PDB file of C-alpha atoms in Angstrom:
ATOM      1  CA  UNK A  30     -45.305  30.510  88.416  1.00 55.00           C
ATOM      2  CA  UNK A  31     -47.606  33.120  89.036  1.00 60.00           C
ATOM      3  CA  UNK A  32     -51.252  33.198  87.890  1.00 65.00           C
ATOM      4  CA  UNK A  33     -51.941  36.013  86.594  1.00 69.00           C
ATOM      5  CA  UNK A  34     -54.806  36.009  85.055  1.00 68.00           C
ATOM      6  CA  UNK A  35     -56.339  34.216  88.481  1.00 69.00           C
ATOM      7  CA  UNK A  36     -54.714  36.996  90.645  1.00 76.00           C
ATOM      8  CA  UNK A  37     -56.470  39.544  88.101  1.00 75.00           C
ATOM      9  CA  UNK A  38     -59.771  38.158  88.684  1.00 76.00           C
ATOM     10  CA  UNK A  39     -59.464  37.833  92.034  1.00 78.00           C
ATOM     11  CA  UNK A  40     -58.579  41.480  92.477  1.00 80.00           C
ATOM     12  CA  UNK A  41     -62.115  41.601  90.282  1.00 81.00           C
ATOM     13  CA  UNK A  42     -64.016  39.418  92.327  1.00 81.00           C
ATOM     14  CA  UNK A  43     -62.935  41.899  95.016  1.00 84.00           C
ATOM     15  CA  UNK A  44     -63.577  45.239  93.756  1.00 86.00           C
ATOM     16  CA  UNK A  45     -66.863  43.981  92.682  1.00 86.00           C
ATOM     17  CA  UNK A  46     -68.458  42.394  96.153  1.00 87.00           C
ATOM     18  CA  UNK A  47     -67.524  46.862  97.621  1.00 90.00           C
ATOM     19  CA  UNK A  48     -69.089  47.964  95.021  1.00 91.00           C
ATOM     20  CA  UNK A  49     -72.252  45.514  94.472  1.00 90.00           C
ATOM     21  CA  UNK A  50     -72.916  45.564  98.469  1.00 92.00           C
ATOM     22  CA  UNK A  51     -74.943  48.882  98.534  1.00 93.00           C
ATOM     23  CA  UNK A  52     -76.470  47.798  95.403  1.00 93.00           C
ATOM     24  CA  UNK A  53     -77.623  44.909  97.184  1.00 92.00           C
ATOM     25  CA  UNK A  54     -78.770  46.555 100.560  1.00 91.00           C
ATOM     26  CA  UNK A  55     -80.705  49.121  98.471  1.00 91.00           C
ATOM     27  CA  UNK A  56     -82.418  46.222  96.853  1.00 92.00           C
ATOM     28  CA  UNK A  57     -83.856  44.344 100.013  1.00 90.00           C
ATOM     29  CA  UNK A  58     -84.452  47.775 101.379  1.00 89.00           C
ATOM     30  CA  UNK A  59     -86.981  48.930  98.096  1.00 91.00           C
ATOM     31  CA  UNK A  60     -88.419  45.174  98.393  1.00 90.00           C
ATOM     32  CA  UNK A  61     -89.328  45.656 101.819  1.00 89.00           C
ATOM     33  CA  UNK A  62     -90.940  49.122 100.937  1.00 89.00           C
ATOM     34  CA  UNK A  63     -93.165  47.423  98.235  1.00 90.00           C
ATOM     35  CA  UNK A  64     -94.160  44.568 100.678  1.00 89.00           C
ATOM     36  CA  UNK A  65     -95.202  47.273 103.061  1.00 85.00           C
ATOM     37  CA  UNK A  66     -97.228  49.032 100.511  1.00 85.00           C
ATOM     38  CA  UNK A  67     -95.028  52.365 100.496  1.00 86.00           C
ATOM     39  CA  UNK A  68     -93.148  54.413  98.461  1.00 85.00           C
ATOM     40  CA  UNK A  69     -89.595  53.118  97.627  1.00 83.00           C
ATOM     41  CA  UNK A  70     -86.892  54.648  97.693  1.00 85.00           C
ATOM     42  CA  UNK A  71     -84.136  54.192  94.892  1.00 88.00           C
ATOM     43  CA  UNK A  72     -82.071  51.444  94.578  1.00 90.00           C
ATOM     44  CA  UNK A  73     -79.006  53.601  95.045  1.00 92.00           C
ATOM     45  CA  UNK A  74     -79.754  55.757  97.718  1.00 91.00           C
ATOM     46  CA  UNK A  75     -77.172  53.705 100.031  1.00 91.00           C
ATOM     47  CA  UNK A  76     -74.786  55.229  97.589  1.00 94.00           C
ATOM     48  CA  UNK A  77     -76.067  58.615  97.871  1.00 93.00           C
ATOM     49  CA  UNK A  78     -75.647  58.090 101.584  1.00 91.00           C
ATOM     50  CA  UNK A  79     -71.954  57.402 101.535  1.00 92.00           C
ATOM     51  CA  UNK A  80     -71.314  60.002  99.092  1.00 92.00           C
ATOM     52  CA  UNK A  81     -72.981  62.408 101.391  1.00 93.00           C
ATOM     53  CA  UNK A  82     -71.315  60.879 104.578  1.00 91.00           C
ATOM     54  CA  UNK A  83     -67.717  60.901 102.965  1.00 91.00           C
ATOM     55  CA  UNK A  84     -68.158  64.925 101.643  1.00 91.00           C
ATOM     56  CA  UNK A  85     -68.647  65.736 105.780  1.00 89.00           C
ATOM     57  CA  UNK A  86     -66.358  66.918 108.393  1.00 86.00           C
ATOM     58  CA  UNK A  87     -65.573  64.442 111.235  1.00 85.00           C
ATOM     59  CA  UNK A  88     -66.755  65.448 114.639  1.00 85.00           C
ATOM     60  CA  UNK A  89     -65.083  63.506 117.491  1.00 85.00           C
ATOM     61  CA  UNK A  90     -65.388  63.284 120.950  1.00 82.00           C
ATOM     62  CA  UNK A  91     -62.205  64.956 123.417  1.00 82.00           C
ATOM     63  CA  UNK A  92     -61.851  61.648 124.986  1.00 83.00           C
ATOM     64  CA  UNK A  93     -62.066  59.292 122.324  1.00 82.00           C
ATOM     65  CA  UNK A  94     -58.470  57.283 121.984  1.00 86.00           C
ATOM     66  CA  UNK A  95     -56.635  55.812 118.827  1.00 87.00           C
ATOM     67  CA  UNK A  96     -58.724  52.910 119.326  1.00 89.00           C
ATOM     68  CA  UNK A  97     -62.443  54.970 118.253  1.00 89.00           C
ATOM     69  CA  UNK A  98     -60.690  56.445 115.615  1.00 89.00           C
ATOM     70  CA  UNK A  99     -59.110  53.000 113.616  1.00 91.00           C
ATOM     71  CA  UNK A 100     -61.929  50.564 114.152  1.00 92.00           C
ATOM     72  CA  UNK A 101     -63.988  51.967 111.426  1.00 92.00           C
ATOM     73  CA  UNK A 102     -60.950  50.893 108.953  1.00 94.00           C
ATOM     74  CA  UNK A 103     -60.457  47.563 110.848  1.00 94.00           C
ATOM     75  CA  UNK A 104     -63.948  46.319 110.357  1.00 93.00           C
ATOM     76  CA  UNK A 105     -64.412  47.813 106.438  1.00 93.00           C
ATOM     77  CA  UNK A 106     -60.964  45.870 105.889  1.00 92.00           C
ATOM     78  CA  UNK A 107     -62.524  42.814 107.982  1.00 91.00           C
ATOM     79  CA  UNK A 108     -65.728  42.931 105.834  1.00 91.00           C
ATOM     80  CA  UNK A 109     -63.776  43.263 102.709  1.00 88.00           C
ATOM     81  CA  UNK A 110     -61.880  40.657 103.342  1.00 87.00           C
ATOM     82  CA  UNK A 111     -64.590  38.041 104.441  1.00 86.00           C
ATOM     83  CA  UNK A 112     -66.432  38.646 101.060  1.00 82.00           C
ATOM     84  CA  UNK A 113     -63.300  38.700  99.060  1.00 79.00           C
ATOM     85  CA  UNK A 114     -62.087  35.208  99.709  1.00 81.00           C
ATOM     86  CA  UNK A 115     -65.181  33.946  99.501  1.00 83.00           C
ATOM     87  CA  UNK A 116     -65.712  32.222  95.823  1.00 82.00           C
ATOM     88  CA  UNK A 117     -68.955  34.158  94.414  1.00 80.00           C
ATOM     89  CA  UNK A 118     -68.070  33.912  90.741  1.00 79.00           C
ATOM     90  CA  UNK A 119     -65.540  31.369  90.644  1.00 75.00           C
ATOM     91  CA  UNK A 120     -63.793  28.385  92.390  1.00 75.00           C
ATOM     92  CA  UNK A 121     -59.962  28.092  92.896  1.00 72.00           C
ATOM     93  CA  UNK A 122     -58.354  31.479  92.752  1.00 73.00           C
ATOM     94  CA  UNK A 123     -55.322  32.324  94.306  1.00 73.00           C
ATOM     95  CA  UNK A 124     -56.451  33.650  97.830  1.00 73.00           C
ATOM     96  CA  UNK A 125     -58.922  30.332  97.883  1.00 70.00           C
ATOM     97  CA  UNK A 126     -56.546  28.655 100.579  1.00 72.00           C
ATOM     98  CA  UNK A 127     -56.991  31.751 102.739  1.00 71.00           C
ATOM     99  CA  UNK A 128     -60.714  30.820 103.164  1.00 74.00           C
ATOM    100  CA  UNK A 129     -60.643  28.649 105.804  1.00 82.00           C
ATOM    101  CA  UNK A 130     -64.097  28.647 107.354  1.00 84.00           C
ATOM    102  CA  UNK A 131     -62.820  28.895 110.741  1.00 87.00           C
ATOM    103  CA  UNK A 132     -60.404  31.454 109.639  1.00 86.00           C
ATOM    104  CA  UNK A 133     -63.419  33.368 107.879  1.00 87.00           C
ATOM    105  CA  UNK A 134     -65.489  33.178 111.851  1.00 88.00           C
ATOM    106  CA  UNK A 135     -62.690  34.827 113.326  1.00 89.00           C
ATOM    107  CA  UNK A 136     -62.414  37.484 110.492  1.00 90.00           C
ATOM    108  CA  UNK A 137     -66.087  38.662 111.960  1.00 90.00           C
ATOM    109  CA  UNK A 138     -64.941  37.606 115.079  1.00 91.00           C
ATOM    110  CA  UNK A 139     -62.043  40.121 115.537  1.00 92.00           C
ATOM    111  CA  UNK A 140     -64.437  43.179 113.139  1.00 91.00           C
ATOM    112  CA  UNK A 141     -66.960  42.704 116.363  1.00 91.00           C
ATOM    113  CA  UNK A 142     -64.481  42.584 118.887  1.00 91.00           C
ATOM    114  CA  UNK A 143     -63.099  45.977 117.922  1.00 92.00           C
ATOM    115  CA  UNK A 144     -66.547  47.882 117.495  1.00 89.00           C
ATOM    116  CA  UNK A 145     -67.664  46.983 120.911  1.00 89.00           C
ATOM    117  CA  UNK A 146     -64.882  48.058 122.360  1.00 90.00           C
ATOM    118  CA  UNK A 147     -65.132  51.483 120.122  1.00 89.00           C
ATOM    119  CA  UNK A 148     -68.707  51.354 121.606  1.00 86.00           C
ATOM    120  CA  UNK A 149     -67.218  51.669 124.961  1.00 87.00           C
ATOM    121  CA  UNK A 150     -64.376  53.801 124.304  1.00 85.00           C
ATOM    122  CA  UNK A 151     -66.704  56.563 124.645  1.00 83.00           C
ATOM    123  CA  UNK A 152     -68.404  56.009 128.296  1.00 79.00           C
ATOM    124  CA  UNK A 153     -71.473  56.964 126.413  1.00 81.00           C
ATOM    125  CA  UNK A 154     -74.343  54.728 128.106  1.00 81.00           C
ATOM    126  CA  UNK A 155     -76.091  53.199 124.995  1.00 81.00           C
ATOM    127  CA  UNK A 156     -72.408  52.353 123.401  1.00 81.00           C
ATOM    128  CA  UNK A 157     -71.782  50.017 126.108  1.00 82.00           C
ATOM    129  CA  UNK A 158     -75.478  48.891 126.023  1.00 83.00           C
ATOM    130  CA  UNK A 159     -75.046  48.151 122.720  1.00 82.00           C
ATOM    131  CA  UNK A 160     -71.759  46.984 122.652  1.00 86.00           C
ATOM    132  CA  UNK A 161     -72.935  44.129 125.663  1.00 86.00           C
ATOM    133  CA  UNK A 162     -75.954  43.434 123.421  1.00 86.00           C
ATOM    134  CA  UNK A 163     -73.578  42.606 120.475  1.00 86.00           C
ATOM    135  CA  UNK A 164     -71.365  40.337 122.507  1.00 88.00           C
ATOM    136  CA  UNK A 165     -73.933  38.491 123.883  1.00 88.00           C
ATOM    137  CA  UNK A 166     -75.179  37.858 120.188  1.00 86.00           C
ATOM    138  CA  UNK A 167     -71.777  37.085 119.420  1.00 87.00           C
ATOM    139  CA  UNK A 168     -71.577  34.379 122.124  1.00 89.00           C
ATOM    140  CA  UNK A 169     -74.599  32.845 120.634  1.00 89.00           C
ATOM    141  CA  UNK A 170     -73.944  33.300 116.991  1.00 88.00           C
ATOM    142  CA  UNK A 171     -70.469  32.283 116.301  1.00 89.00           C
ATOM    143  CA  UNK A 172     -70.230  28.305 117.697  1.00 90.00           C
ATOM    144  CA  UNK A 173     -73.925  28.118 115.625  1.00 90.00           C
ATOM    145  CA  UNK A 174     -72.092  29.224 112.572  1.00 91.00           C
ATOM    146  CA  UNK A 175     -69.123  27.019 113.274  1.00 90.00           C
ATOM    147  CA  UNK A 176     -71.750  24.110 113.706  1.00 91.00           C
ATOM    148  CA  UNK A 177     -73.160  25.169 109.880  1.00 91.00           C
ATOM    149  CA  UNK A 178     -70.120  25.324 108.450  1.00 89.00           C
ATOM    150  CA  UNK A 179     -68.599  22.201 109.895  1.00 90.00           C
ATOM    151  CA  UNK A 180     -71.863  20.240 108.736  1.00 89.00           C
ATOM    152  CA  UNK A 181     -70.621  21.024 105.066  1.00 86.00           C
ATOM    153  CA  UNK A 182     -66.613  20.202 105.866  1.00 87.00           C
ATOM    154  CA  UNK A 183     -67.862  16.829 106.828  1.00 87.00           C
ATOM    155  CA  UNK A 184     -69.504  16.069 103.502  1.00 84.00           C
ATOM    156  CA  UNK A 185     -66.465  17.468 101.363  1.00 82.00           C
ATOM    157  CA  UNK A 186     -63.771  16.576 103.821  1.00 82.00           C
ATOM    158  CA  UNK A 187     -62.460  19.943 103.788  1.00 80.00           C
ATOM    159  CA  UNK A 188     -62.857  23.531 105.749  1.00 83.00           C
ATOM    160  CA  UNK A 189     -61.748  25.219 102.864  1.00 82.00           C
ATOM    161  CA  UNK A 190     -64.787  26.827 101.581  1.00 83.00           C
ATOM    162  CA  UNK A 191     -63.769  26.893  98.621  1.00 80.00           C
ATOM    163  CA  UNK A 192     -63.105  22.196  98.478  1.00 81.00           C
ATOM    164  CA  UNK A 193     -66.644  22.610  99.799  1.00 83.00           C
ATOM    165  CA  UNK A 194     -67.741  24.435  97.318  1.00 83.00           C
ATOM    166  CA  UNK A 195     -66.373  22.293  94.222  1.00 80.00           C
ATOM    167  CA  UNK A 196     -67.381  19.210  96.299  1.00 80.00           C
ATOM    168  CA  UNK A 197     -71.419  20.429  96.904  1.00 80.00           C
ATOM    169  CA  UNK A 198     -71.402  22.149  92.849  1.00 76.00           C
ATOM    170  CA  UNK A 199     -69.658  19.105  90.639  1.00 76.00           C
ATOM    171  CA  UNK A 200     -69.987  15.727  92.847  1.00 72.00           C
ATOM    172  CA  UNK A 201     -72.914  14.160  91.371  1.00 70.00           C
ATOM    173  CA  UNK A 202     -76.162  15.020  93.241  1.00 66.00           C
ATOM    174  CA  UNK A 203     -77.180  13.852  96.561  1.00 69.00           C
ATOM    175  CA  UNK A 204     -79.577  15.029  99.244  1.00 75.00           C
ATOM    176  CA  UNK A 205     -78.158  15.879 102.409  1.00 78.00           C
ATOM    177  CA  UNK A 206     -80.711  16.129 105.035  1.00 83.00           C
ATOM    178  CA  UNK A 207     -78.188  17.487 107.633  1.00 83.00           C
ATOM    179  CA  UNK A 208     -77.929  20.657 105.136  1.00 86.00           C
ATOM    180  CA  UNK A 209     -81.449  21.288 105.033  1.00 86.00           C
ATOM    181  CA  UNK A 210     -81.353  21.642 108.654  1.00 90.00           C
ATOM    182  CA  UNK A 211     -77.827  23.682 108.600  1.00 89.00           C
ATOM    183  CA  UNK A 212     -79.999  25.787 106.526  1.00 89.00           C
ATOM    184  CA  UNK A 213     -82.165  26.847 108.296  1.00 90.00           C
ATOM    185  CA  UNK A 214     -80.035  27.386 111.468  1.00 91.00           C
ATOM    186  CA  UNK A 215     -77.794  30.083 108.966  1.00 92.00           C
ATOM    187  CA  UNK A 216     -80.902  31.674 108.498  1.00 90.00           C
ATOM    188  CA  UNK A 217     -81.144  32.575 111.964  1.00 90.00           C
ATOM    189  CA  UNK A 218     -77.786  33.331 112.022  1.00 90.00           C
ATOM    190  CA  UNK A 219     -77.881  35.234 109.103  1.00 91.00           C
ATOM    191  CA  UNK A 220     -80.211  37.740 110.906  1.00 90.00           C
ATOM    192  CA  UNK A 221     -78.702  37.646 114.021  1.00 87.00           C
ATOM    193  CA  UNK A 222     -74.997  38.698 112.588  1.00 87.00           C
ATOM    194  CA  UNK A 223     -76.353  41.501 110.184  1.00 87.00           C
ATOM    195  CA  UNK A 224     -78.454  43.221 112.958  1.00 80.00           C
ATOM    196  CA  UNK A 225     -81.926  42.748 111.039  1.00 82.00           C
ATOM    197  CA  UNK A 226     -85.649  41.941 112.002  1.00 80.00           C
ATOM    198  CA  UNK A 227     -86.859  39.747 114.568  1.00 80.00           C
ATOM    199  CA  UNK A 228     -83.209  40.306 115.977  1.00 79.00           C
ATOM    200  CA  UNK A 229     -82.638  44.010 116.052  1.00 78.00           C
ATOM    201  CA  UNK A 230     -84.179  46.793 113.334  1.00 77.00           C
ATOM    202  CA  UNK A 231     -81.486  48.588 111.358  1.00 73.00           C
ATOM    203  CA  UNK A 232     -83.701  51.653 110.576  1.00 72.00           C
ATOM    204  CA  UNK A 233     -85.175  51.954 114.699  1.00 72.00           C
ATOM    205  CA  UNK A 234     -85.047  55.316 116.334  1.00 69.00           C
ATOM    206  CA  UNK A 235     -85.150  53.693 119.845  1.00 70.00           C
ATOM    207  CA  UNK A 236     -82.877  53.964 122.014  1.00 68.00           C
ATOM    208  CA  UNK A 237     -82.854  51.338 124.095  1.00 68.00           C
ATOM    209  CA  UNK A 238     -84.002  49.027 121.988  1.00 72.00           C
ATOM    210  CA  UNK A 239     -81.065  49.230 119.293  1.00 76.00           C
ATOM    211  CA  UNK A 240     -77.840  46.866 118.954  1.00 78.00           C
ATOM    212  CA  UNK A 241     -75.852  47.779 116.486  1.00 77.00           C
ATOM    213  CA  UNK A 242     -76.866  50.809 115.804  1.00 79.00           C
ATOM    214  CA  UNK A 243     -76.379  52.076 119.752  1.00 78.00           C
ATOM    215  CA  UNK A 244     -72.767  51.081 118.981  1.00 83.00           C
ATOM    216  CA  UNK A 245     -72.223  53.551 116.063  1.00 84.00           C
ATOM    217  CA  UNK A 246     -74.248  56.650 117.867  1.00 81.00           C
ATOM    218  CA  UNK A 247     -71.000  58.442 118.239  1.00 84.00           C
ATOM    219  CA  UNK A 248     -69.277  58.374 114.365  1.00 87.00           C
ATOM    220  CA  UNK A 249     -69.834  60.580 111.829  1.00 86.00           C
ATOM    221  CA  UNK A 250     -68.582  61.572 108.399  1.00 88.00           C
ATOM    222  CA  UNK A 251     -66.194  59.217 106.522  1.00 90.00           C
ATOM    223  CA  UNK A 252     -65.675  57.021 109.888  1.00 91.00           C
ATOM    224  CA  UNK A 253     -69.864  56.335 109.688  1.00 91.00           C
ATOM    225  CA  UNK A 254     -69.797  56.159 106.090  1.00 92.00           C
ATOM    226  CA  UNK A 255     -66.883  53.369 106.523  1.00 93.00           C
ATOM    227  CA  UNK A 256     -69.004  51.840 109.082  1.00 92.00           C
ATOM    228  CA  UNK A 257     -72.422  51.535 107.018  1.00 91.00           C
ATOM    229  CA  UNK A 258     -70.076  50.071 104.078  1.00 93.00           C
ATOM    230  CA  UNK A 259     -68.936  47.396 106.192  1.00 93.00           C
ATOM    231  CA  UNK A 260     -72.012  46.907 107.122  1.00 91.00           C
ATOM    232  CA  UNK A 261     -73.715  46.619 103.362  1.00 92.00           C
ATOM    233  CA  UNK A 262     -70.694  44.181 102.641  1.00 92.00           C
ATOM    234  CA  UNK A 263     -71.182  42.535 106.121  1.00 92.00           C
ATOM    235  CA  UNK A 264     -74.501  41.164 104.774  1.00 91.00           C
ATOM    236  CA  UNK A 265     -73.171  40.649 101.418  1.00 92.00           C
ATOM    237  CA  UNK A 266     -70.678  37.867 102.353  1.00 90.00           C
ATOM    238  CA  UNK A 267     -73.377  36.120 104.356  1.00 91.00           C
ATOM    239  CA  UNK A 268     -75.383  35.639 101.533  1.00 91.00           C
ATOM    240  CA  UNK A 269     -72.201  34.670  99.515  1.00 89.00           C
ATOM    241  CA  UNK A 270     -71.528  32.100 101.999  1.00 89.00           C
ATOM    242  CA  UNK A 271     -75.181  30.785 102.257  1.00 89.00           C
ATOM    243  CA  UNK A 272     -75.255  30.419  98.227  1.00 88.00           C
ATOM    244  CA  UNK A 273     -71.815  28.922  98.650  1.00 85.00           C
ATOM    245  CA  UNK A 274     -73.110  26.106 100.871  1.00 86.00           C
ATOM    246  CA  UNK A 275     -76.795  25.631  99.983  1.00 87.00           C
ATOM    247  CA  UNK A 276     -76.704  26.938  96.370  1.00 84.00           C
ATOM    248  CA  UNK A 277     -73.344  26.270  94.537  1.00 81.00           C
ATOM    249  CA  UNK A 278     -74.537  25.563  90.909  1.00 80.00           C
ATOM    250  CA  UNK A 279     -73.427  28.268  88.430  1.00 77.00           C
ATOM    251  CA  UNK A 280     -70.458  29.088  90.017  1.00 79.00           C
ATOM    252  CA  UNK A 281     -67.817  28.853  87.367  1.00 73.00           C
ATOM    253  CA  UNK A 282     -64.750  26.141  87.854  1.00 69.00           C
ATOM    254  CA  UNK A 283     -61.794  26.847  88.179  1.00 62.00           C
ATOM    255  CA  UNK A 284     -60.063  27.981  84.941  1.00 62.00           C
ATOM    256  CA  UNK A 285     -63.134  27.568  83.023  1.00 66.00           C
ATOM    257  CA  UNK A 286     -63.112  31.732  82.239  1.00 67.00           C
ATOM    258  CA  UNK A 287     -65.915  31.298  79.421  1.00 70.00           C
ATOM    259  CA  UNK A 288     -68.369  30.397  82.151  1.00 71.00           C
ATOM    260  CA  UNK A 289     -67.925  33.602  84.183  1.00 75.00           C
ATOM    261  CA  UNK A 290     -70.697  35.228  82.600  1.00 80.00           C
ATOM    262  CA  UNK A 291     -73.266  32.605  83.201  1.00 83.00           C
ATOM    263  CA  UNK A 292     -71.980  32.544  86.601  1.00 81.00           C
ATOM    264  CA  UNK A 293     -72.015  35.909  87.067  1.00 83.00           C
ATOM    265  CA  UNK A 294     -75.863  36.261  85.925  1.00 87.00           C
ATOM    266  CA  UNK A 295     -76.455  32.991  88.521  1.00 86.00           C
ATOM    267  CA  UNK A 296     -74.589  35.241  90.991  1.00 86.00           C
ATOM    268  CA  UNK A 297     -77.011  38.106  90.414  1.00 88.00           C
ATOM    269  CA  UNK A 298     -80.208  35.924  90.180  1.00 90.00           C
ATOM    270  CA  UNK A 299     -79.368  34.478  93.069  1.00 91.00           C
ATOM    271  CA  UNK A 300     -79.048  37.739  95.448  1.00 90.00           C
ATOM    272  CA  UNK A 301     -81.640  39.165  94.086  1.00 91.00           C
ATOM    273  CA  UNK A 302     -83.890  36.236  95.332  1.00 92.00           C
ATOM    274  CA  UNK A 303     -81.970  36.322  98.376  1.00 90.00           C
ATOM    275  CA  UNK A 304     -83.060  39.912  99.123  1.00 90.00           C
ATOM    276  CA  UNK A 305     -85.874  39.522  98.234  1.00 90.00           C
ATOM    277  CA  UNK A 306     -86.556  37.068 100.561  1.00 90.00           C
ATOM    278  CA  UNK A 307     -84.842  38.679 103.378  1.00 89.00           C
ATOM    279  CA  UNK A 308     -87.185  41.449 102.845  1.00 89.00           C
ATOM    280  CA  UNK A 309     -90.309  39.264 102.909  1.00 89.00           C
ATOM    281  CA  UNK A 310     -89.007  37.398 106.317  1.00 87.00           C
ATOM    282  CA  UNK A 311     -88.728  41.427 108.132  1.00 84.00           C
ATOM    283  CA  UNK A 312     -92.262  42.021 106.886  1.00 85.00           C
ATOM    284  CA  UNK A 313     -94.313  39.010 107.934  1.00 78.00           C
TER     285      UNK A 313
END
């Protein structure tokens, strides 16, 4: 029989995490401008940005292949689909067997794959710089966050995020010390994926210092606008997952509809704090 209502929501839960991941990158960006004791600039100027970006034409290079050209719509699709399956507002939807936490690794896995090798496609100098940089990050980050992630399967049994989720949000209380320090490590990770400070600086204008942002010198228009997207959800299913594993409570079970809205405020509360705090750790 199908579910209906659950594929509805899902669909939801979807739609929402494109449209709330600007929201949220404008929010740690503003926080970090107050920290720094300047002027802030508006909560939705990342949506001014990709309004502007989409309205341009598309410049190209002559020798850029097929390849340049579709990995901005392989990693947006890779990036919506990482935060999509991910339960944020609810436990147990239909597309919860589809996030498999290894699974969900090699989602991010296959998005970086393909912009390094759009990096290089080019034979621009700082693509492949930056495209080796992000590899080598890559190399580093990925068996960490397989580490985190199997920490919590142990405790629930399960590397369905979404069994680990139920298991960490309704089993009665208990302190796990090996979470506290699987914590911390997804910090680190956290920064290293998403390209932010000590790691690399999203907003640099350096050259030689930059990672991800060497890799996307060469788009423009609705391929960089795709790009910066990905990226804004990029960071929003990181901080899905890390509420998902170290912050579960308020997140509605499964067919209990009434208590989307509480979980949906939890949901907001808790990303707010979250950039907020990823703001204050790039400042210090």
């Amino acid at each position: 029989m199908i579910d209906a209502p659950g594929i509805a929501f899902q669909v939801l839960q979807s739609v929402f995490v494109v449209l709330a991941a600007p929201l949220l990158m404008g929010w740690a960006n503003q926080c970090r401008a107050w920290l720094q004791n300047r002027s802030a600039p508006s909560i939705l100027l990342p949506y001014y940005t990709l309004a502007k970006l989409f309205h341009k034409d598309v410049v190209i290079a002559r020798n850029a292949s097929a390849l340049f050209r579709v990995t901005p719509y392989v990693v947006f699709g890779c990036m919506w689909l990482a935060a999509g399956i991910v339960p944020v507002l609810a436990t147990d939807l239909p597309f919860a067997p589809a996030a498999d936490i290894i699974a969900l690794v090699g989602v991010f896995a296959l998005a970086r794959v393909f912009s390094a090798l759009a990096a290089m496609d080019i034979g621009t100098a700082f693509g492949g710089l930056g495209a080796r940089r992000e590899m080598l990050i890559g190399f580093l980050a990925e068996p960490a966050m397989l580490m985190i992630l199997f920490t919590a399967a142990f405790i629930s049994g399960s590397t369905q995020l979404n069994t680990i989720v139920e298991t960490l949000a309704y089993r009665e209380f208990a302190i796990y010390p090996s979470l506290a320090f699987a914590a911390v490590a997804f910090l680190m990770v956290l920064l290293a994926e998403n390209a932010r400070i000590p790691i690399d600086n999203p907003t640099t204008h350096l050259e030689l210092t930059m990672i991800h942002e060497a890799m996307i010198l060469e788009y423009s228009a609705r391929h960089l606008a795709l790009i910066e997207w990905a990226v804004a959800i990029k960071l929003f299913a990181y901080m899905s997952i890390g509420i998902a594993l170290f912050l579960p409570w308020g997140i509605a079970e499964a067919g209990n509809w009434g208590a989307l809205p509480l979980a949906f405020a939890a949901l907001a509360a808790k990303l707010a704090l979250a950039g907020a705090g990823l703001a204050l750790l790039e400042t210090l």
